[in-house]
Amino acid sequence: RSSTAVIVATTMRRQLLASCVWLCIPVFADCFERGPCVCLRRLEFGRNLGLVVQQRLNSALRSFYSRTLASGLQCCEDCPDDVLVSDHLQIDLYLGNVSRDTLPEELTLAAATVDGLARKPESFVIASAALQVGGGMVGLFGDGASPSDSHHGVKERGVAIGAVYAAYAIMERLGFASLHPLEGVVMPIQAPEEAELLDIGLQVESPRWPVRGLHYHTQHPLELTDVLQGFDVPMNCSISCEGQDPEGCTQCQEMWADMLPSLVSWFEWSVANRLNRLQWIILGLSRWGALVDSKERQDRFRRICGMMHDFGLACGAVIPVADMQQHGWFMVNTKDPWPKQQHDIRQRIDWIAEAGFDFLSTESGLSEFTHPTDTLMLDLLNEFALYTNLTWGKEASVKVHCSTGQLSKSFPDPRPQFEHLDPKPRLNINFLPTFAHPPLGIMPHTVQPFALDDDTNHVYGNSNFSDMFDYMTYEAKKGRRKVIWYGETAYWVSVDIDVPLFLPVYARQRVRDLRLIAQGSPIAGQVTFSSGWEWGYWINDVTAARASWNPQAAAKNDSAALRAVVRPALVAAFGRRVGSRLSAWLTDVADEQLQLLLRGNVAAFERAECRADAGSSNSCKSHHEPIRDVVATSPDDMQVVSISREQAQELFSSLDANADKALFFSEIKQGMSRLRQAGVVQGWLWASDLLAGADGDENDYVDEEEFYLMLRIHSSPPAVSRNLTRAETSALFRQLDTGSQRGITVSRVDAGSAHDGRLHFGEIKKGMKALRQAGQVSPKQWASQLLREADTNGNRFLEEDEFYESLQSRPKRSLLTGLAYLSGWDTWADIPRLMNIHMTQSDKVLPWEWSNPSYSAVMPLLKVLAVRTDKWLLDFKPVKQELELLCNALSASTPHCKVQRKLLEEIEHATAMTKLRAQQVLQIYTALGPGVSAEQKAAQLIKSRETLESAAKIVRLREQFYRVPAARITSWRDRPAPTAYRFGYLNAVSSLYFWWRDQGRAEANSLVARRSPCYLNRMDPTELAFAWSKNRMERLKMILGGIPRVAGLELGDCLAPPPNGFAFPRDL
């Protein structure tokens, strides 16, 4: 048994001399002045709850229902004489597989119902009954079943997790809530009424999916990262440095054992929200020496897993096979001989299994964006899965990432929709597990708030996640392997939690995902990818956890489903009126965030403002007048002259040797020199190109109208692009649709075929010069970028409609989503954008990009964001007022509103920060807009700094209430350990890093601030990717610092931040 169980057993012997205890003290000292006197008369536990759960439940109940525990105490003895017996409420509570002999007759039916749950693993029964005629006494019962595939460690404890779920379901009906994973059980504001308890009746609940878990991403420097890695803070520290070399000794700030209570709170929260497994990634570097695989670390992992087993939870480890990024403890060097790689995999699995973990997962590739050969990667995954499953009898799985652009050379995509194609498209390398042995489960993963059917604005190169959804469903329906959905509830770094932004839209879209999946994708369940809980992000994890038990598939829409999922937890914590109001407010905000932050749909909100401000003369003026894109073409491309219809007819007649009103290929070929001399076609254009583009009716000759149309395309104004007509675009499409040659960068599939009505990559690449010279694309745009942006259905080629839409100079919705503008923006958003490679967050129009066709729509979006975020905050005030009315009606001496006030204050602060961020972004874009005077710019930037100061005050206040020591998650660390980051996950919030970086770019007080993408870089890219040491990086930075700056760019800034981080505004 774990040490936790030993401690609990001793405590329980002292507290529970018999299986029944009497807790008969009034709920509040003056409850009899306010209403009925409520007491817990009888409390009985069954063994299948386990000792730890019994102790946690007993402790919470005693804290609320009594101040002392004395034998022989009469129920409600402190109630005054004028309180009638009928006003007393006495509760008998039976949790777990209690003895049927002690169970009241009124609850025996409920107990018998439990016997029928054998075929419904993890299901539970809760029941209530009146125990005396006339009321005043209620009996409550809860028990449940074990899982069908209990892991060994859980079986050893004898804990039936269904019974644990039942116990916490009863607790929730009594008003005990579990909202923040590190907050502990929230005590009720007031005792329940008899009618509310009797409404329970007899209820049976079963999970929608057997797998319901949470992945705590310890590659990020989160609240529990250090303790889950088995390390003190900082790692490899000393309790005391007295008598030691000060240079070589680091004194511990926190000891590992002292952080364990936080884990207990998390585990209890997990079962209260009906999860059955937790997992985290194991970190490790060779430079850590013996610490990485020490027996002490293994023992600490074993103890953590034992604590989880006490709650009935399965304990999982993620160990990368070859993925080197972010300090993952990868198993193999892919350059080693195969026998060595095989040995290393088995050795690592042995070590992890002996540490007490119940199931193992891994990562594919060398990183999210790189991979070894596909055949080697498949061999590695098979070895991992087979050894884990066959040798240790444990479950194995692999994450399927949503990154794009990596294709298998050896394996085609086997999905049915590609069966008719020859050749079949190459397999996305992330889908390689489809060819692995069945013991390897898969965990399809998507990022950020986007649902499976949302447009994703090309995040990680995806137009949407429909391909991931399709692959997941394909694997699930095959039934060869376990499929676990792997969405997330926060995206650290830079997008949301470390700005911070309050985003209940995460909760909404996780519910939507599960409702979509429930319609026909037979997966095994969900594991939520979690990256921190402060600033209200616990709401997203509570919602995701509960939706994996019941996604409310029958609800009329996603909004109703979200409300139904989250409302019971909020009602338990805040009472019926406040909880209902809060759940409605959260749903309304999430609905608006879907429209504004993910879809950029401002039209409905603009119309609402028009109606509200109808008296204003310009209140309904359209904001969407297009701005043409200025294309910086070279002088060599400006030689084509405009031509009139009459001139075109004259040229046509001079080429028409047969005078038959038709130009055939031979006539066009003979006349090309004349056309070039006339300056109406580019020198690079061939006769075959002209015929292919102009021959709209495909009759192998060009008539006068087609000839004029073709020349008009090539004489479009060189400095300013214009929108081509549908006919002109069709002609240009045909000109490009001529096939291309295979080569190093163009595969057989990507080369395309002539006149097949599709533009493949090779054809687009070949035709980019024509597109540039027609003024339709920027000289800086690559063929791959055009294909990625225009291929809306993800089939890897352009159809004519897609081609037409891609050339229209109009605002792009993908650049106009609110989240892109409120999110943080740093070096690692700037550099991929400059290089035209996949970004890990949504792109946007930067404040100085006035010529972008989407610029005209940015300010309307930002203005609506500023208005709506302010309204979210105003609408929240009645929720707080409702709580104050409730709390003020209770005794002034009761402490039970303290936690509830704290939780609402956190939501209020997070919403206020979102409002202030919207204001700051609007102020910066206003300051940098076209035609803004120097005085106006300065005034706006002063306002922006004032907004920053207001945000800083909220942050300082909020940091006092973090659930772990603030230094653990906000400080700048001397070295990146145990994660690859030198800072805690809320360091950017503490310093308002993203806000200040935006401010510095806007103020542009230096050449670096104005031009360098590496301005205020805080990341060590090679530490993140290859785990180079801090000293090695800083030496390289020193060498590069000697290289002269080019265009304001100092290469060293891109490679490593200052040793002690940044101080603002000093470092702007």
Short mmCIF file of C-alpha atoms in Angstrom, two decimals, residues 518-751:
data_model
loop_
_atom_site.label_atom_id
_atom_site.label_comp_id
_atom_site.label_asym_id
_atom_site.label_seq_id
_atom_site.Cartn_x
_atom_site.Cartn_y
_atom_site.Cartn_z
CA ALA A 518 -21.01 10.79 -30.87
CA GLN A 519 -22.97 10.92 -34.12
CA GLY A 520 -21.04 8.09 -35.69
CA SER A 521 -17.34 7.84 -34.88
CA PRO A 522 -16.99 4.77 -32.60
CA ILE A 523 -13.94 5.91 -30.65
CA ALA A 524 -12.91 4.65 -27.20
CA GLY A 525 -13.03 8.04 -25.55
CA GLN A 526 -11.26 11.32 -24.91
CA VAL A 527 -8.08 12.52 -23.25
CA THR A 528 -7.90 16.30 -22.89
CA PHE A 529 -4.59 18.06 -23.54
CA SER A 530 -4.29 20.56 -20.67
CA SER A 531 -1.78 23.41 -20.25
CA GLY A 532 -2.59 25.24 -17.04
CA TRP A 533 -5.56 26.20 -14.88
CA GLU A 534 -5.23 29.79 -13.68
CA TRP A 535 -7.18 32.73 -15.15
CA GLY A 536 -10.37 30.68 -15.41
CA TYR A 537 -8.99 27.86 -17.57
CA TRP A 538 -10.26 25.32 -15.02
CA ILE A 539 -13.70 25.95 -16.54
CA ASN A 540 -12.54 24.43 -19.82
CA ASP A 541 -11.17 21.31 -18.15
CA VAL A 542 -14.26 20.84 -15.98
CA THR A 543 -16.41 21.06 -19.10
CA ALA A 544 -14.26 18.74 -21.22
CA ALA A 545 -14.15 16.14 -18.44
CA ARG A 546 -17.89 16.13 -17.88
CA ALA A 547 -18.68 16.13 -21.59
CA SER A 548 -16.61 12.96 -21.98
CA TRP A 549 -19.03 11.31 -19.54
CA ASN A 550 -22.13 12.77 -21.18
CA PRO A 551 -21.80 15.07 -24.23
CA GLN A 552 -25.50 15.94 -24.07
CA ALA A 553 -25.99 14.59 -27.59
CA ALA A 554 -29.76 15.11 -27.38
CA ALA A 555 -29.51 18.84 -26.66
CA LYS A 556 -31.06 21.03 -29.37
CA ASN A 557 -27.76 22.80 -30.11
CA ASP A 558 -24.20 23.22 -28.87
CA SER A 559 -25.08 26.17 -26.65
CA ALA A 560 -27.75 24.19 -24.83
CA ALA A 561 -25.36 21.26 -24.53
CA LEU A 562 -22.64 23.44 -23.01
CA ARG A 563 -25.07 24.83 -20.47
CA ALA A 564 -26.30 21.35 -19.57
CA VAL A 565 -22.75 20.04 -19.15
CA VAL A 566 -21.41 22.79 -16.91
CA ARG A 567 -24.50 23.86 -14.97
CA PRO A 568 -24.57 21.04 -12.34
CA ALA A 569 -21.02 21.81 -11.19
CA LEU A 570 -21.72 25.54 -10.96
CA VAL A 571 -25.05 25.06 -9.18
CA ALA A 572 -23.30 22.87 -6.60
CA ALA A 573 -20.69 25.54 -5.96
CA PHE A 574 -22.80 28.70 -6.10
CA GLY A 575 -26.37 27.61 -5.46
CA ARG A 576 -29.20 27.25 -7.95
CA ARG A 577 -29.79 30.92 -8.79
CA VAL A 578 -26.15 32.02 -9.06
CA GLY A 579 -25.00 28.79 -10.73
CA SER A 580 -27.75 28.98 -13.36
CA ARG A 581 -26.99 32.61 -14.06
CA LEU A 582 -23.26 31.95 -14.32
CA SER A 583 -23.72 29.02 -16.70
CA ALA A 584 -25.97 31.16 -18.91
CA TRP A 585 -23.40 33.98 -18.94
CA LEU A 586 -20.57 31.60 -19.82
CA THR A 587 -22.63 30.14 -22.66
CA ASP A 588 -23.46 33.59 -24.05
CA VAL A 589 -19.81 34.67 -23.95
CA ALA A 590 -18.67 31.41 -25.56
CA ASP A 591 -21.24 31.85 -28.35
CA GLU A 592 -20.01 35.37 -29.06
CA GLN A 593 -16.38 34.26 -28.95
CA LEU A 594 -17.15 31.62 -31.56
CA GLN A 595 -18.45 34.30 -33.90
CA LEU A 596 -15.87 37.00 -33.20
CA LEU A 597 -12.69 35.20 -32.17
CA LEU A 598 -12.84 32.09 -34.35
CA ARG A 599 -14.96 33.21 -37.31
CA GLY A 600 -14.40 36.97 -37.39
CA ASN A 601 -18.12 37.47 -37.99
CA VAL A 602 -18.68 41.12 -37.07
CA ALA A 603 -21.74 41.75 -39.25
CA ALA A 604 -24.35 40.73 -36.67
CA PHE A 605 -22.71 42.82 -33.97
CA GLU A 606 -22.37 45.83 -36.27
CA ARG A 607 -26.07 45.62 -37.09
CA ALA A 608 -26.88 45.49 -33.39
CA GLU A 609 -24.79 48.61 -32.80
CA CYS A 610 -26.53 50.31 -35.73
CA ARG A 611 -29.90 49.64 -34.16
CA ALA A 612 -28.68 50.82 -30.77
CA ASP A 613 -27.19 53.99 -32.24
CA ALA A 614 -29.75 54.73 -34.94
CA GLY A 615 -29.60 58.45 -34.27
CA SER A 616 -26.02 58.72 -35.47
CA SER A 617 -25.66 59.81 -39.08
CA ASN A 618 -22.77 57.46 -39.78
CA SER A 619 -23.64 54.64 -37.42
CA CYS A 620 -24.50 52.17 -40.17
CA LYS A 621 -21.80 53.09 -42.65
CA SER A 622 -20.12 50.08 -44.20
CA HIS A 623 -16.53 49.46 -43.09
CA HIS A 624 -15.70 47.08 -45.88
CA GLU A 625 -14.68 49.23 -48.81
CA PRO A 626 -11.87 47.29 -50.51
CA ILE A 627 -8.31 48.56 -50.68
CA ARG A 628 -6.34 47.34 -53.68
CA ASP A 629 -3.12 45.50 -53.07
CA VAL A 630 -0.03 47.29 -54.35
CA VAL A 631 2.19 44.75 -56.10
CA ALA A 632 5.87 45.64 -56.21
CA THR A 633 6.73 44.27 -59.62
CA SER A 634 10.19 44.67 -61.12
CA PRO A 635 10.92 47.07 -64.03
CA ASP A 636 11.44 44.08 -66.33
CA ASP A 637 7.80 43.11 -65.82
CA MET A 638 6.41 46.53 -66.78
CA GLN A 639 6.87 46.35 -70.56
CA VAL A 640 3.39 45.17 -71.56
CA VAL A 641 1.16 47.95 -72.85
CA SER A 642 -2.60 48.24 -72.71
CA ILE A 643 -4.51 47.49 -75.92
CA SER A 644 -7.90 48.57 -77.21
CA ARG A 645 -10.42 46.29 -78.93
CA GLU A 646 -9.72 47.98 -82.28
CA GLN A 647 -5.97 47.46 -81.91
CA ALA A 648 -6.57 43.83 -80.99
CA GLN A 649 -8.71 43.35 -84.12
CA GLU A 650 -5.97 44.87 -86.25
CA LEU A 651 -3.33 42.56 -84.77
CA PHE A 652 -5.65 39.58 -85.13
CA SER A 653 -6.18 40.30 -88.84
CA SER A 654 -2.42 40.62 -89.43
CA LEU A 655 -1.92 37.14 -87.99
CA ASP A 656 -4.93 35.53 -89.67
CA ALA A 657 -3.14 34.35 -92.82
CA ASN A 658 -6.15 32.31 -94.01
CA ALA A 659 -8.63 35.13 -93.30
CA ASP A 660 -10.98 32.60 -91.68
CA LYS A 661 -11.45 34.50 -88.40
CA ALA A 662 -9.46 31.79 -86.60
CA LEU A 663 -5.87 31.69 -85.38
CA PHE A 664 -4.46 28.18 -85.33
CA PHE A 665 -1.25 27.21 -83.58
CA SER A 666 0.95 27.65 -86.67
CA GLU A 667 -0.38 31.17 -87.22
CA ILE A 668 0.11 32.12 -83.57
CA LYS A 669 3.62 30.67 -83.58
CA GLN A 670 4.58 32.65 -86.71
CA GLY A 671 3.12 35.83 -85.23
CA MET A 672 4.63 35.71 -81.75
CA SER A 673 7.55 37.95 -82.68
CA ARG A 674 5.08 40.55 -84.02
CA LEU A 675 3.06 40.38 -80.76
CA ARG A 676 6.21 40.82 -78.69
CA GLN A 677 7.34 43.77 -80.81
CA ALA A 678 3.93 45.34 -80.35
CA GLY A 679 4.46 45.04 -76.59
CA VAL A 680 1.21 43.18 -75.97
CA VAL A 681 2.65 39.90 -74.62
CA GLN A 682 5.59 39.12 -72.37
CA GLY A 683 8.81 37.94 -73.92
CA TRP A 684 8.67 34.67 -72.01
CA LEU A 685 5.25 33.68 -73.39
CA TRP A 686 5.20 30.81 -75.94
CA ALA A 687 2.64 30.30 -78.69
CA SER A 688 1.40 27.13 -77.00
CA ASP A 689 0.86 29.09 -73.77
CA LEU A 690 -1.15 31.73 -75.59
CA LEU A 691 -3.28 29.16 -77.42
CA ALA A 692 -3.91 27.12 -74.25
CA GLY A 693 -4.99 30.19 -72.33
CA ALA A 694 -7.06 31.85 -75.03
CA ASP A 695 -8.88 28.82 -76.46
CA GLY A 696 -11.89 29.01 -74.14
CA ASP A 697 -14.12 26.66 -76.15
CA GLU A 698 -11.24 24.19 -76.68
CA ASN A 699 -11.71 23.97 -80.48
CA ASP A 700 -7.96 24.25 -81.09
CA TYR A 701 -8.06 27.77 -82.48
CA VAL A 702 -8.53 31.31 -81.14
CA ASP A 703 -11.27 33.62 -82.40
CA GLU A 704 -11.20 37.43 -82.16
CA GLU A 705 -12.96 37.64 -78.78
CA GLU A 706 -10.69 35.01 -77.22
CA PHE A 707 -7.63 36.77 -78.63
CA TYR A 708 -8.66 40.12 -77.16
CA LEU A 709 -9.46 38.52 -73.81
CA MET A 710 -6.07 36.89 -73.61
CA LEU A 711 -4.16 40.07 -74.45
CA ARG A 712 -6.21 42.02 -71.90
CA ILE A 713 -5.09 39.72 -69.12
CA HIS A 714 -1.45 40.31 -69.92
CA SER A 715 -1.85 44.07 -70.16
CA SER A 716 -3.33 44.54 -66.67
CA PRO A 717 -1.81 47.52 -64.82
CA PRO A 718 1.54 46.45 -63.38
CA ALA A 719 1.57 48.57 -60.20
CA VAL A 720 -1.93 47.94 -58.88
CA SER A 721 -3.69 44.60 -59.14
CA ARG A 722 -7.32 44.39 -60.28
CA ASN A 723 -9.88 41.68 -59.91
CA LEU A 724 -10.09 39.55 -63.04
CA THR A 725 -13.49 38.69 -64.37
CA ARG A 726 -14.67 35.09 -64.31
CA ALA A 727 -13.94 34.77 -68.05
CA GLU A 728 -10.44 36.20 -67.66
CA THR A 729 -9.70 33.89 -64.75
CA SER A 730 -10.89 30.89 -66.78
CA ALA A 731 -8.50 31.83 -69.56
CA LEU A 732 -5.62 32.17 -67.13
CA PHE A 733 -6.56 28.85 -65.51
CA ARG A 734 -6.41 27.08 -68.86
CA GLN A 735 -3.08 28.66 -69.61
CA LEU A 736 -1.66 27.12 -66.44
CA ASP A 737 -3.43 23.77 -66.79
CA THR A 738 -0.81 22.24 -69.07
CA GLY A 739 0.91 19.75 -66.81
CA SER A 740 4.49 20.03 -65.56
CA GLN A 741 7.64 18.01 -65.35
CA ARG A 742 8.54 15.88 -62.37
CA GLY A 743 11.62 16.95 -60.49
CA ILE A 744 13.29 17.13 -57.12
CA THR A 745 10.50 19.28 -55.66
CA VAL A 746 7.63 18.06 -57.83
CA SER A 747 6.36 14.50 -57.42
CA ARG A 748 4.38 12.52 -59.96
CA VAL A 749 1.13 13.35 -58.19
CA ASP A 750 2.01 17.04 -57.84
CA ALA A 751 3.05 17.41 -61.49
#
